[in-house]
mmCIF file of C-alpha atoms and ligand atoms in Angstrom:
data_model
loop_
_atom_site.group_PDB
_atom_site.id
_atom_site.type_symbol
_atom_site.label_atom_id
_atom_site.label_comp_id
_atom_site.label_asym_id
_atom_site.label_seq_id
_atom_site.Cartn_x
_atom_site.Cartn_y
_atom_site.Cartn_z
ATOM 1 C CA MET U 2 0.361 -0.289 -0.016
ATOM 2 C CA ALA U 3 1.322 3.722 -0.870
ATOM 3 C CA SER U 4 1.962 5.452 1.911
ATOM 4 C CA HIS U 5 0.300 8.373 1.154
ATOM 5 C CA ILE U 6 -3.491 6.226 0.662
ATOM 6 C CA ASP U 7 -5.295 6.079 3.773
ATOM 7 C CA ASP U 8 -6.929 2.969 4.945
ATOM 8 C CA ALA U 9 -10.639 3.468 3.790
ATOM 9 C CA ARG U 10 -9.285 4.476 0.424
ATOM 10 C CA ALA U 11 -6.899 2.060 -0.224
ATOM 11 C CA GLN U 12 -10.025 -0.639 1.310
ATOM 12 C CA VAL U 13 -11.863 1.173 -1.505
ATOM 13 C CA ALA U 14 -9.062 0.398 -4.156
ATOM 14 C CA ASP U 15 -9.332 -3.382 -3.292
ATOM 15 C CA LEU U 16 -12.592 -3.105 -3.556
ATOM 16 C CA VAL U 17 -12.172 -2.042 -7.021
ATOM 17 C CA LYS U 18 -9.511 -3.768 -8.429
ATOM 18 C CA PHE U 19 -9.946 -7.274 -10.932
ATOM 19 C CA ASP U 20 -7.642 -9.454 -12.203
ATOM 20 C CA ILE U 21 -9.644 -10.024 -16.107
ATOM 21 C CA LEU U 22 -7.260 -12.767 -16.806
ATOM 22 C CA SER U 23 -7.640 -16.132 -15.564
ATOM 23 C CA VAL U 24 -5.530 -19.176 -14.204
ATOM 24 C CA ASN U 25 -3.820 -20.502 -17.707
ATOM 25 C CA GLN U 26 -5.474 -18.065 -19.921
ATOM 26 C CA ALA U 27 -3.056 -18.327 -22.549
ATOM 27 C CA GLU U 28 -3.417 -21.408 -22.680
ATOM 28 C CA LYS U 29 -7.372 -21.120 -22.629
ATOM 29 C CA ASN U 30 -6.932 -18.703 -25.933
ATOM 30 C CA GLU U 31 -4.792 -21.304 -27.811
ATOM 31 C CA LYS U 32 -7.753 -23.545 -26.987
ATOM 32 C CA GLN U 33 -10.192 -21.148 -28.367
ATOM 33 C CA ILE U 34 -8.431 -20.510 -31.272
ATOM 34 C CA ARG U 35 -8.548 -24.268 -31.709
ATOM 35 C CA GLU U 36 -11.751 -24.454 -31.848
ATOM 36 C CA VAL U 37 -12.691 -21.429 -33.955
ATOM 37 C CA ALA U 38 -10.836 -23.764 -36.545
ATOM 38 C CA ARG U 39 -13.730 -26.125 -36.271
ATOM 39 C CA SER U 40 -16.192 -24.265 -35.836
ATOM 40 C CA PHE U 41 -19.046 -23.814 -38.805
ATOM 41 C CA ILE U 42 -21.240 -21.020 -37.170
ATOM 42 C CA SER U 43 -20.235 -17.997 -37.951
ATOM 43 C CA ASP U 44 -17.974 -15.974 -39.537
ATOM 44 C CA THR U 45 -18.417 -13.653 -36.550
ATOM 45 C CA LEU U 46 -16.319 -15.502 -33.977
ATOM 46 C CA THR U 47 -13.028 -15.452 -35.716
ATOM 47 C CA VAL U 48 -10.493 -14.259 -33.346
ATOM 48 C CA PRO U 49 -7.844 -11.502 -33.453
ATOM 49 C CA THR U 50 -4.565 -13.017 -33.528
ATOM 50 C CA LYS U 51 -1.308 -11.319 -32.016
ATOM 51 C CA GLU U 52 -0.267 -10.239 -34.820
ATOM 52 C CA MET U 53 -3.741 -8.285 -35.768
ATOM 53 C CA TYR U 54 -3.322 -6.451 -31.980
ATOM 54 C CA LEU U 55 0.323 -6.168 -32.463
ATOM 55 C CA TYR U 56 0.199 -4.136 -35.601
ATOM 56 C CA ALA U 57 -3.262 -2.418 -34.250
ATOM 57 C CA SER U 58 -1.082 -1.326 -31.147
ATOM 58 C CA GLN U 59 0.976 0.542 -32.878
ATOM 59 C CA THR U 60 -1.975 2.925 -34.041
ATOM 60 C CA SER U 61 -2.906 6.547 -33.018
ATOM 61 C CA LEU U 62 -4.386 7.329 -29.429
ATOM 62 C CA GLY U 63 -6.667 10.203 -30.147
ATOM 63 C CA ASP U 64 -10.315 10.820 -29.133
ATOM 64 C CA ASP U 65 -12.570 9.580 -31.982
ATOM 65 C CA VAL U 66 -15.253 12.254 -31.037
ATOM 66 C CA TYR U 67 -12.475 14.879 -31.909
ATOM 67 C CA HIS U 68 -11.757 13.086 -34.829
ATOM 68 C CA GLU U 69 -9.150 9.642 -33.684
ATOM 69 C CA GLN U 70 -5.911 9.953 -36.755
ATOM 70 C CA SER U 71 -5.727 6.002 -37.759
ATOM 71 C CA THR U 72 -9.919 6.233 -37.321
ATOM 72 C CA LEU U 73 -10.098 9.115 -40.121
ATOM 73 C CA ALA U 74 -7.376 7.431 -42.439
ATOM 74 C CA LEU U 75 -9.119 4.353 -42.692
ATOM 75 C CA GLU U 76 -12.296 6.051 -43.013
ATOM 76 C CA ALA U 77 -10.689 8.041 -45.597
ATOM 77 C CA HIS U 78 -9.466 4.727 -47.548
ATOM 78 C CA MET U 79 -12.958 3.277 -47.282
ATOM 79 C CA ALA U 80 -14.456 6.655 -49.023
ATOM 80 C CA GLN U 81 -11.813 5.538 -51.801
ATOM 81 C CA LEU U 82 -11.912 2.549 -52.252
ATOM 82 C CA THR U 83 -15.521 2.157 -51.977
ATOM 83 C CA GLY U 84 -15.692 5.662 -54.502
ATOM 84 C CA LYS U 85 -18.348 7.588 -52.183
ATOM 85 C CA GLU U 86 -17.440 10.870 -50.418
ATOM 86 C CA ALA U 87 -17.274 10.182 -46.838
ATOM 87 C CA ALA U 88 -17.180 7.423 -44.189
ATOM 88 C CA LEU U 89 -18.194 6.587 -40.606
ATOM 89 C CA PHE U 90 -16.638 4.290 -38.422
ATOM 90 C CA MET U 91 -19.225 2.345 -36.604
ATOM 91 C CA PRO U 92 -19.250 -0.034 -33.604
ATOM 92 C CA SER U 93 -21.264 -2.531 -35.274
ATOM 93 C CA GLY U 94 -23.149 -3.744 -38.651
ATOM 94 C CA THR U 95 -26.537 -3.140 -37.084
ATOM 95 C CA MET U 96 -25.554 0.129 -35.565
ATOM 96 C CA SER U 97 -24.562 1.187 -39.441
ATOM 97 C CA ASN U 98 -27.336 -0.046 -40.622
ATOM 98 C CA GLN U 99 -29.954 1.547 -38.403
ATOM 99 C CA ILE U 100 -28.265 4.958 -39.074
ATOM 100 C CA ALA U 101 -27.865 4.855 -42.087
ATOM 101 C CA LEU U 102 -31.857 4.548 -42.219
ATOM 102 C CA ARG U 103 -31.949 7.104 -39.644
ATOM 103 C CA SER U 104 -29.799 9.018 -41.917
ATOM 104 C CA HIS U 105 -32.247 8.555 -44.887
ATOM 105 C CA LEU U 106 -35.381 9.049 -43.692
ATOM 106 C CA GLN U 107 -36.722 12.591 -43.229
ATOM 107 C CA GLN U 108 -40.666 12.723 -42.270
ATOM 108 C CA PRO U 109 -42.474 9.794 -41.960
ATOM 109 C CA PRO U 110 -44.929 8.145 -42.831
ATOM 110 C CA TYR U 111 -42.555 5.674 -45.342
ATOM 111 C CA SER U 112 -41.274 2.543 -45.981
ATOM 112 C CA ILE U 113 -38.443 0.531 -46.817
ATOM 113 C CA VAL U 114 -38.397 -2.656 -48.910
ATOM 114 C CA CYS U 115 -36.569 -5.402 -48.397
ATOM 115 C CA ASP U 116 -35.753 -9.009 -49.225
ATOM 116 C CA HIS U 117 -37.982 -10.743 -46.699
ATOM 117 C CA ARG U 118 -34.309 -13.182 -45.290
ATOM 118 C CA ALA U 119 -32.340 -9.037 -44.343
ATOM 119 C CA HIS U 120 -30.807 -8.654 -41.549
ATOM 120 C CA ILE U 121 -32.307 -5.674 -41.476
ATOM 121 C CA TYR U 122 -35.439 -6.647 -41.318
ATOM 122 C CA LYS U 123 -35.036 -10.327 -39.241
ATOM 123 C CA TYR U 124 -32.517 -9.773 -36.978
ATOM 124 C CA GLU U 125 -32.287 -5.690 -35.876
ATOM 125 C CA ALA U 126 -34.432 -5.869 -32.893
ATOM 126 C CA GLY U 127 -37.256 -4.090 -34.878
ATOM 127 C CA GLY U 128 -34.749 -1.087 -35.158
ATOM 128 C CA ALA U 129 -36.544 0.258 -38.595
ATOM 129 C CA ALA U 130 -39.477 0.682 -36.731
ATOM 130 C CA PHE U 131 -38.178 2.238 -33.406
ATOM 131 C CA HIS U 132 -35.574 4.084 -34.600
ATOM 132 C CA SER U 133 -37.019 5.621 -37.704
ATOM 133 C CA GLY U 134 -40.643 4.704 -37.008
ATOM 134 C CA ALA U 135 -40.544 2.977 -41.207
ATOM 135 C CA GLN U 136 -42.784 0.192 -42.120
ATOM 136 C CA ILE U 137 -40.745 -2.707 -43.648
ATOM 137 C CA ILE U 138 -42.345 -4.299 -46.576
ATOM 138 C CA PRO U 139 -40.370 -7.583 -46.731
ATOM 139 C CA VAL U 140 -40.451 -9.369 -50.140
ATOM 140 C CA ILE U 141 -39.748 -12.827 -51.429
ATOM 141 C CA PRO U 142 -37.965 -13.422 -54.863
ATOM 142 C CA LEU U 143 -39.850 -15.264 -56.713
ATOM 143 C CA ASN U 144 -36.095 -16.954 -58.349
ATOM 144 C CA ARG U 145 -35.806 -17.741 -54.700
ATOM 145 C CA HIS U 146 -32.090 -16.425 -54.554
ATOM 146 C CA HIS U 147 -32.526 -12.748 -55.235
ATOM 147 C CA LEU U 148 -34.301 -9.773 -55.464
ATOM 148 C CA THR U 149 -35.354 -8.848 -58.834
ATOM 149 C CA LEU U 150 -36.600 -5.286 -60.306
ATOM 150 C CA GLU U 151 -40.034 -7.519 -61.064
ATOM 151 C CA ASP U 152 -40.160 -8.302 -56.831
ATOM 152 C CA ILE U 153 -39.885 -4.990 -56.282
ATOM 153 C CA GLN U 154 -41.690 -3.200 -58.460
ATOM 154 C CA ASP U 155 -44.681 -5.114 -57.222
ATOM 155 C CA GLU U 156 -44.563 -4.105 -53.572
ATOM 156 C CA VAL U 157 -42.917 -0.485 -53.741
ATOM 157 C CA VAL U 158 -45.652 2.319 -52.832
ATOM 158 C CA THR U 159 -45.644 5.417 -55.102
ATOM 159 C CA GLY U 160 -47.986 7.775 -55.778
ATOM 160 C CA THR U 161 -50.411 9.536 -53.518
ATOM 161 C CA ASN U 162 -52.921 7.124 -52.464
ATOM 162 C CA ILE U 163 -52.478 7.947 -48.193
ATOM 163 C CA HIS U 164 -53.614 3.806 -46.965
ATOM 164 C CA PHE U 165 -49.836 3.364 -48.109
ATOM 165 C CA ALA U 166 -46.820 4.484 -46.522
ATOM 166 C CA PRO U 167 -44.596 5.984 -49.220
ATOM 167 C CA THR U 168 -40.861 3.676 -50.080
ATOM 168 C CA GLU U 169 -38.507 5.871 -49.120
ATOM 169 C CA ILE U 170 -35.325 3.200 -49.199
ATOM 170 C CA ILE U 171 -35.064 -0.084 -50.998
ATOM 171 C CA GLU U 172 -32.657 -2.202 -49.357
ATOM 172 C CA ILE U 173 -30.462 -5.229 -50.945
ATOM 173 C CA GLU U 174 -27.929 -6.982 -48.976
ATOM 174 C CA ASN U 175 -25.227 -8.693 -50.105
ATOM 175 C CA THR U 176 -23.876 -11.139 -49.752
ATOM 176 C CA LEU U 177 -27.481 -12.544 -48.616
ATOM 177 C CA ASN U 178 -26.850 -16.118 -46.480
ATOM 178 C CA GLY U 179 -23.521 -16.332 -48.407
ATOM 179 C CA THR U 180 -25.452 -15.813 -51.985
ATOM 180 C CA ILE U 181 -24.269 -13.144 -54.719
ATOM 181 C CA ILE U 182 -27.112 -10.552 -55.976
ATOM 182 C CA PRO U 183 -25.791 -10.313 -60.393
ATOM 183 C CA GLN U 184 -24.675 -6.991 -60.385
ATOM 184 C CA GLU U 185 -26.984 -6.095 -63.455
ATOM 185 C CA GLU U 186 -29.782 -6.746 -61.287
ATOM 186 C CA VAL U 187 -28.667 -4.097 -58.262
ATOM 187 C CA ILE U 188 -28.274 -1.652 -61.239
ATOM 188 C CA ARG U 189 -31.816 -2.178 -62.535
ATOM 189 C CA ILE U 190 -33.117 -2.007 -59.189
ATOM 190 C CA SER U 191 -30.824 1.216 -58.215
ATOM 191 C CA ASP U 192 -32.033 2.636 -61.686
ATOM 192 C CA TYR U 193 -35.953 2.246 -61.172
ATOM 193 C CA ALA U 194 -35.611 3.642 -57.568
ATOM 194 C CA HIS U 195 -33.315 6.624 -58.397
ATOM 195 C CA SER U 196 -36.184 7.184 -60.798
ATOM 196 C CA HIS U 197 -38.673 7.324 -58.602
ATOM 197 C CA GLY U 198 -36.912 9.571 -56.013
ATOM 198 C CA ILE U 199 -36.094 6.313 -53.452
ATOM 199 C CA LYS U 200 -32.448 5.868 -51.967
ATOM 200 C CA MET U 201 -30.857 2.825 -51.936
ATOM 201 C CA HIS U 202 -29.172 0.998 -49.535
ATOM 202 C CA MET U 203 -26.750 -1.714 -49.106
ATOM 203 C CA ASP U 204 -25.988 -4.045 -45.956
ATOM 204 C CA GLY U 205 -22.705 -4.779 -47.417
ATOM 205 C CA ALA U 206 -21.773 -6.777 -44.370
ATOM 206 C CA ARG U 207 -19.834 -9.809 -46.555
ATOM 207 C CA ILE U 208 -19.718 -7.460 -49.889
ATOM 208 C CA TRP U 209 -15.929 -8.379 -49.449
ATOM 209 C CA HIS U 210 -16.814 -11.662 -50.400
ATOM 210 C CA VAL U 211 -18.989 -10.695 -54.118
ATOM 211 C CA ALA U 212 -15.004 -8.668 -54.613
ATOM 212 C CA ALA U 213 -12.861 -11.212 -53.943
ATOM 213 C CA GLU U 214 -15.670 -14.192 -55.935
ATOM 214 C CA THR U 215 -16.165 -12.091 -58.644
ATOM 215 C CA GLY U 216 -13.148 -10.123 -59.335
ATOM 216 C CA VAL U 217 -15.389 -6.693 -59.835
ATOM 217 C CA PRO U 218 -14.385 -3.752 -57.197
ATOM 218 C CA LEU U 219 -16.031 -2.384 -54.636
ATOM 219 C CA SER U 220 -16.066 0.513 -55.974
ATOM 220 C CA GLU U 221 -18.426 -0.705 -58.800
ATOM 221 C CA LEU U 222 -20.587 -2.589 -56.295
ATOM 222 C CA CYS U 223 -21.796 0.263 -54.404
ATOM 223 C CA ALA U 224 -21.628 2.647 -57.597
ATOM 224 C CA PRO U 225 -25.386 2.267 -57.443
ATOM 225 C CA PHE U 226 -25.907 2.636 -53.642
ATOM 226 C CA ASP U 227 -26.539 5.887 -52.202
ATOM 227 C CA SER U 228 -24.893 4.485 -48.859
ATOM 228 C CA VAL U 229 -23.411 0.899 -48.009
ATOM 229 C CA SER U 230 -22.086 -0.655 -44.413
ATOM 230 C CA LEU U 231 -19.309 -2.924 -44.843
ATOM 231 C CA CYS U 232 -18.825 -5.046 -41.590
ATOM 232 C CA PHE U 233 -14.561 -5.732 -40.440
ATOM 233 C CA SER U 234 -15.753 -7.987 -38.065
ATOM 234 C CA LYS U 235 -17.384 -11.223 -39.842
ATOM 235 C CA GLY U 236 -15.381 -12.673 -42.629
ATOM 236 C CA LEU U 237 -12.491 -10.212 -42.403
ATOM 237 C CA GLY U 238 -11.975 -11.154 -38.876
ATOM 238 C CA ALA U 239 -11.456 -8.095 -37.166
ATOM 239 C CA PRO U 240 -12.993 -8.115 -33.744
ATOM 240 C CA ILE U 241 -14.947 -4.441 -33.969
ATOM 241 C CA GLY U 242 -15.989 -3.002 -36.357
ATOM 242 C CA SER U 243 -18.546 -1.234 -39.388
ATOM 243 C CA CYS U 244 -18.057 1.049 -41.538
ATOM 244 C CA LEU U 245 -21.014 3.038 -42.887
ATOM 245 C CA VAL U 246 -20.311 5.300 -46.225
ATOM 246 C CA GLY U 247 -22.567 7.793 -48.714
ATOM 247 C CA THR U 248 -22.008 10.897 -49.301
ATOM 248 C CA LYS U 249 -20.020 14.144 -47.567
ATOM 249 C CA GLN U 250 -24.111 15.401 -46.492
ATOM 250 C CA LEU U 251 -25.295 11.728 -45.528
ATOM 251 C CA ILE U 252 -22.050 10.942 -43.419
ATOM 252 C CA THR U 253 -22.166 14.275 -41.485
ATOM 253 C CA LYS U 254 -26.198 13.167 -40.119
ATOM 254 C CA ALA U 255 -24.793 9.966 -39.213
ATOM 255 C CA ARG U 256 -21.446 10.916 -37.106
ATOM 256 C CA TRP U 257 -24.976 13.043 -35.455
ATOM 257 C CA PHE U 258 -26.422 10.277 -34.911
ATOM 258 C CA ARG U 259 -23.936 8.097 -34.128
ATOM 259 C CA LYS U 260 -23.588 10.685 -31.138
ATOM 260 C CA LEU U 261 -27.026 10.316 -30.347
ATOM 261 C CA PHE U 262 -27.239 6.756 -30.283
ATOM 262 C CA GLY U 263 -24.357 6.094 -27.767
ATOM 263 C CA GLY U 264 -21.870 5.079 -30.216
ATOM 264 C CA GLY U 265 -19.522 8.205 -30.161
ATOM 265 C CA MET U 266 -16.389 6.300 -29.354
ATOM 266 C CA ARG U 267 -12.733 7.602 -28.343
ATOM 267 C CA GLN U 268 -10.188 5.139 -28.451
ATOM 268 C CA THR U 269 -10.761 4.182 -31.397
ATOM 269 C CA GLY U 270 -7.133 3.995 -33.053
ATOM 270 C CA ILE U 271 -6.707 -0.142 -32.326
ATOM 271 C CA LEU U 272 -9.908 -0.967 -34.054
ATOM 272 C CA ALA U 273 -9.419 0.834 -37.010
ATOM 273 C CA GLY U 274 -5.706 -0.931 -37.291
ATOM 274 C CA SER U 275 -7.606 -3.797 -36.721
ATOM 275 C CA ALA U 276 -9.834 -2.936 -39.785
ATOM 276 C CA ALA U 277 -6.516 -1.822 -41.533
ATOM 277 C CA TYR U 278 -4.754 -5.320 -40.900
ATOM 278 C CA ALA U 279 -7.828 -7.419 -41.453
ATOM 279 C CA LEU U 280 -8.186 -6.012 -44.631
ATOM 280 C CA THR U 281 -4.392 -6.266 -46.102
ATOM 281 C CA TYR U 282 -3.950 -9.630 -44.792
ATOM 282 C CA ASN U 283 -7.025 -10.915 -44.973
ATOM 283 C CA PHE U 284 -9.102 -9.884 -47.319
ATOM 284 C CA PRO U 285 -7.092 -11.481 -49.506
ATOM 285 C CA ARG U 286 -7.204 -14.789 -47.838
ATOM 286 C CA LEU U 287 -11.183 -14.766 -48.844
ATOM 287 C CA PHE U 288 -10.491 -16.543 -52.246
ATOM 288 C CA THR U 289 -9.228 -19.585 -50.434
ATOM 289 C CA VAL U 290 -12.357 -19.199 -48.031
ATOM 290 C CA HIS U 291 -13.951 -20.095 -50.722
ATOM 291 C CA ALA U 292 -12.081 -22.591 -52.246
ATOM 292 C CA LEU U 293 -12.717 -23.964 -48.889
ATOM 293 C CA ALA U 294 -16.488 -23.626 -48.842
ATOM 294 C CA ARG U 295 -16.528 -25.267 -52.381
ATOM 295 C CA ARG U 296 -14.745 -28.533 -51.427
ATOM 296 C CA LEU U 297 -16.976 -29.173 -48.552
ATOM 297 C CA GLU U 298 -19.643 -28.147 -50.441
ATOM 298 C CA GLN U 299 -18.493 -30.943 -53.139
ATOM 299 C CA GLY U 300 -17.395 -33.606 -50.697
ATOM 300 C CA LEU U 301 -21.357 -33.655 -49.301
ATOM 301 C CA ARG U 302 -22.544 -33.852 -52.791
ATOM 302 C CA ASP U 303 -20.260 -36.506 -53.569
ATOM 303 C CA LEU U 304 -21.938 -38.070 -50.026
ATOM 304 C CA GLY U 305 -25.376 -37.835 -51.737
ATOM 305 C CA VAL U 306 -26.038 -34.492 -49.253
ATOM 306 C CA GLU U 307 -28.312 -32.381 -50.568
ATOM 307 C CA ILE U 308 -26.868 -29.049 -51.664
ATOM 308 C CA THR U 309 -29.778 -26.207 -51.010
ATOM 309 C CA SER U 310 -27.664 -23.131 -51.299
ATOM 310 C CA PRO U 311 -24.575 -23.940 -52.783
ATOM 311 C CA ALA U 312 -20.840 -22.052 -51.816
ATOM 312 C CA GLU U 313 -21.352 -19.134 -54.008
ATOM 313 C CA THR U 314 -18.962 -17.170 -51.183
ATOM 314 C CA CYS U 315 -18.055 -18.926 -47.677
ATOM 315 C CA MET U 316 -21.932 -20.472 -46.792
ATOM 316 C CA VAL U 317 -22.805 -23.806 -47.299
ATOM 317 C CA PHE U 318 -26.799 -24.587 -46.810
ATOM 318 C CA PHE U 319 -27.388 -28.554 -46.300
ATOM 319 C CA ASP U 320 -29.917 -30.777 -45.817
ATOM 320 C CA ALA U 321 -28.597 -34.581 -44.757
ATOM 321 C CA SER U 322 -32.286 -35.983 -44.410
ATOM 322 C CA PRO U 323 -31.502 -37.861 -48.289
ATOM 323 C CA ILE U 324 -29.041 -39.946 -46.687
ATOM 324 C CA GLY U 325 -31.460 -40.809 -43.813
ATOM 325 C CA VAL U 326 -29.177 -38.270 -40.917
ATOM 326 C CA ASP U 327 -31.170 -35.179 -39.403
ATOM 327 C CA TYR U 328 -29.016 -31.644 -38.412
ATOM 328 C CA SER U 329 -29.260 -32.408 -34.177
ATOM 329 C CA GLU U 330 -27.462 -35.910 -34.804
ATOM 330 C CA ILE U 331 -25.339 -34.333 -36.659
ATOM 331 C CA THR U 332 -24.143 -31.198 -33.952
ATOM 332 C CA GLU U 333 -24.325 -34.001 -31.276
ATOM 333 C CA ARG U 334 -21.993 -36.361 -32.986
ATOM 334 C CA ALA U 335 -19.853 -33.383 -33.697
ATOM 335 C CA SER U 336 -19.664 -32.350 -30.184
ATOM 336 C CA GLN U 337 -18.473 -35.695 -29.023
ATOM 337 C CA LEU U 338 -15.754 -36.281 -31.942
ATOM 338 C CA PRO U 339 -12.173 -36.222 -30.201
ATOM 339 C CA ASP U 340 -11.668 -33.128 -31.376
ATOM 340 C CA PRO U 341 -14.782 -31.512 -31.839
ATOM 341 C CA LEU U 342 -16.227 -29.496 -34.671
ATOM 342 C CA GLN U 343 -19.200 -26.894 -34.166
ATOM 343 C CA VAL U 344 -22.146 -27.175 -36.058
ATOM 344 C CA GLY U 345 -25.090 -25.766 -35.660
ATOM 345 C CA GLY U 346 -28.254 -26.494 -37.942
ATOM 346 C CA SER U 347 -28.423 -26.018 -41.885
ATOM 347 C CA ARG U 348 -25.931 -23.121 -42.395
ATOM 348 C CA LEU U 349 -22.346 -24.141 -42.701
ATOM 349 C CA VAL U 350 -19.924 -20.981 -43.057
ATOM 350 C CA VAL U 351 -16.261 -21.365 -43.646
ATOM 351 C CA HIS U 352 -14.389 -18.468 -43.060
ATOM 352 C CA VAL U 353 -9.743 -17.224 -42.157
ATOM 353 C CA GLN U 354 -9.461 -19.413 -39.595
ATOM 354 C CA THR U 355 -11.412 -22.693 -40.811
ATOM 355 C CA SER U 356 -8.804 -25.325 -40.800
ATOM 356 C CA GLU U 357 -8.602 -28.110 -43.860
ATOM 357 C CA GLN U 358 -8.513 -30.354 -41.454
ATOM 358 C CA ALA U 359 -12.046 -29.262 -39.500
ATOM 359 C CA VAL U 360 -13.355 -29.625 -43.261
ATOM 360 C CA ASP U 361 -12.243 -33.670 -43.929
ATOM 361 C CA ASP U 362 -13.284 -34.277 -40.510
ATOM 362 C CA PHE U 363 -17.078 -33.065 -40.646
ATOM 363 C CA LEU U 364 -17.231 -34.853 -44.728
ATOM 364 C CA ALA U 365 -15.649 -37.960 -43.116
ATOM 365 C CA LEU U 366 -18.692 -37.852 -39.842
ATOM 366 C CA ILE U 367 -21.575 -37.624 -42.567
ATOM 367 C CA ARG U 368 -19.645 -40.520 -44.454
ATOM 368 C CA THR U 369 -19.611 -42.172 -40.808
ATOM 369 C CA LEU U 370 -23.631 -41.540 -39.954
ATOM 370 C CA GLY U 371 -24.360 -42.426 -43.477
ATOM 371 C CA GLU U 372 -22.832 -45.663 -43.430
ATOM 372 C CA GLU U 373 -24.584 -46.451 -39.880
ATOM 373 C CA LYS U 374 -28.599 -45.465 -41.371
ATOM 374 C CA LYS U 375 -27.582 -47.377 -44.431
ATOM 375 C CA ALA U 376 -26.345 -50.498 -42.161
ATOM 376 C CA ALA U 377 -29.536 -49.759 -39.811
ATOM 377 C CA GLY U 378 -31.882 -50.505 -43.289
ATOM 378 C CA PHE U 379 -32.153 -46.661 -44.034
ATOM 379 C CA VAL U 380 -33.203 -46.621 -48.149
ATOM 380 C CA ARG U 381 -32.519 -43.642 -49.978
ATOM 381 C CA PRO U 382 -36.239 -42.507 -50.895
ATOM 382 C CA GLU U 383 -36.583 -41.872 -54.614
ATOM 383 C CA GLY U 384 -36.395 -38.883 -56.740
ATOM 384 C CA GLN U 385 -35.379 -35.201 -55.486
ATOM 385 C CA ALA U 386 -36.866 -33.809 -52.037
ATOM 386 C CA LYS U 387 -39.325 -31.472 -52.295
ATOM 387 C CA VAL U 388 -40.617 -28.118 -50.173
ATOM 388 C CA ASN U 389 -43.747 -27.410 -51.142
ATOM 389 C CA GLY U 390 -44.022 -29.015 -54.622
ATOM 390 C CA LYS U 391 -40.649 -27.092 -55.154
ATOM 391 C CA PRO U 392 -37.284 -28.908 -55.392
ATOM 392 C CA LYS U 393 -35.367 -27.860 -52.740
ATOM 393 C CA ASN U 394 -32.007 -26.943 -54.593
ATOM 394 C CA ILE U 395 -32.204 -23.186 -54.940
ATOM 395 C CA TYR U 396 -31.503 -21.244 -58.362
ATOM 396 C CA VAL U 397 -28.118 -21.943 -59.169
ATOM 397 C CA ARG U 398 -25.878 -19.438 -61.248
ATOM 398 C CA SER U 399 -22.711 -19.052 -62.688
ATOM 399 C CA VAL U 400 -20.690 -16.561 -60.801
ATOM 400 C CA LYS U 401 -19.227 -13.803 -63.687
ATOM 401 C CA LYS U 402 -14.997 -14.307 -63.018
ATOM 402 C CA ALA U 403 -12.878 -11.252 -63.946
HETATM 403 C C1 PLP X 14 -25.408 -9.169 -42.873
HETATM 404 C C2 PLP X 14 -25.998 -8.657 -41.463
HETATM 405 N N1 PLP X 14 -25.753 -7.502 -41.606
HETATM 406 C C3 PLP X 14 -25.464 -6.910 -40.062
HETATM 407 C C4 PLP X 14 -25.054 -7.766 -39.412
HETATM 408 C C5 PLP X 14 -24.732 -7.020 -38.111
HETATM 409 O O1 PLP X 14 -24.055 -7.043 -37.277
HETATM 410 P P1 PLP X 14 -23.230 -6.869 -35.978
HETATM 411 O O2 PLP X 14 -23.506 -8.104 -35.664
HETATM 412 O O3 PLP X 14 -22.104 -5.797 -36.460
HETATM 413 O O4 PLP X 14 -24.758 -5.553 -35.479
HETATM 414 C C6 PLP X 14 -24.839 -8.745 -39.455
HETATM 415 C C7 PLP X 14 -24.058 -9.786 -38.349
HETATM 416 O O5 PLP X 14 -23.547 -11.046 -38.402
HETATM 417 C C8 PLP X 14 -24.842 -9.766 -40.696
HETATM 418 O O6 PLP X 14 -25.318 -11.171 -40.829
#
């Protein structure tokens, strides 16, 4: 105890202090890194590496509410990369999407048209209604893969009929469940939207994957949009952060809303540094990630498993019922392997930290389960599995390579 602290204050300090590092923390972290390499649950589980933190720890130390230097540099880079006037670093993809919507929308009533599977509709806690007072109009794509102009035209509200909330934003998520919306279709939708005074927002949490897979530059992918939200903390493997890009006017407003929403952060240099590291070192690894996802998909097909959504980027959706195996069995048996795998339902996500061994082990497990079912008398049903009378396999298209 330092001599200038009296007993009362020393006791308070004793109560306050907290050693957050558990016994064997380094060992536990190593274990977690091994688990992440064998998890197909989500790319949000990717962990920062020592190299990423070493780089990030050398960034500037300013307070971002007063414009932090490294963060400003990242924002400038993101604006330039996406071909927009300005960018704003955000704590999360949800906040980035919600602030984009809030910044575009001025005076209710209004509506936002999006795919019925969109994150802004299903997984942001009803944020568009709460923050912006907006009605969301969810649309089911006729081709069961991506929205087309025709799908949207049927749902968009224009005109002066006071029974309806006029559409002010069309939102596109790309990738959506790992699938890519064709850029020609994005442009058709955008031309239509802009000719009706409707804004275009993209949830580009995983737009990186589209650029990596198609070879189309991010500026071109983002050109049809008035705003785009891009995440660093998913496929790119940074711990925290997203970026909203758009016009200077929009980003000025968004900065205001970010403060209002409680998202004005302080020493963000370390976060901007992690994002910069992810852009430089992890983005190029997405090519390999996609190849590994395709290997996983092909391996499943070879075992007689149905692919319900192919690996256009980093996700594969599958159904092993044609070989008599259900999801709960897979999850349970995967968790019981000597070196367990984490699997959750129909979606398999491959990411920058997925090991090739995990893919091999998963395929071996499915093979074993299939053989067990066969030995127990399971006979594969004739024909292709159907949902509502339609083949389960959704529309498959070839991805255009640059
Ligand atoms: C497509 C998409 N958009 C937005 C988000 C929200 O990101 P966050 O979890 O950082 O709020 C996610 C999260 O996984 C997502 O998958």
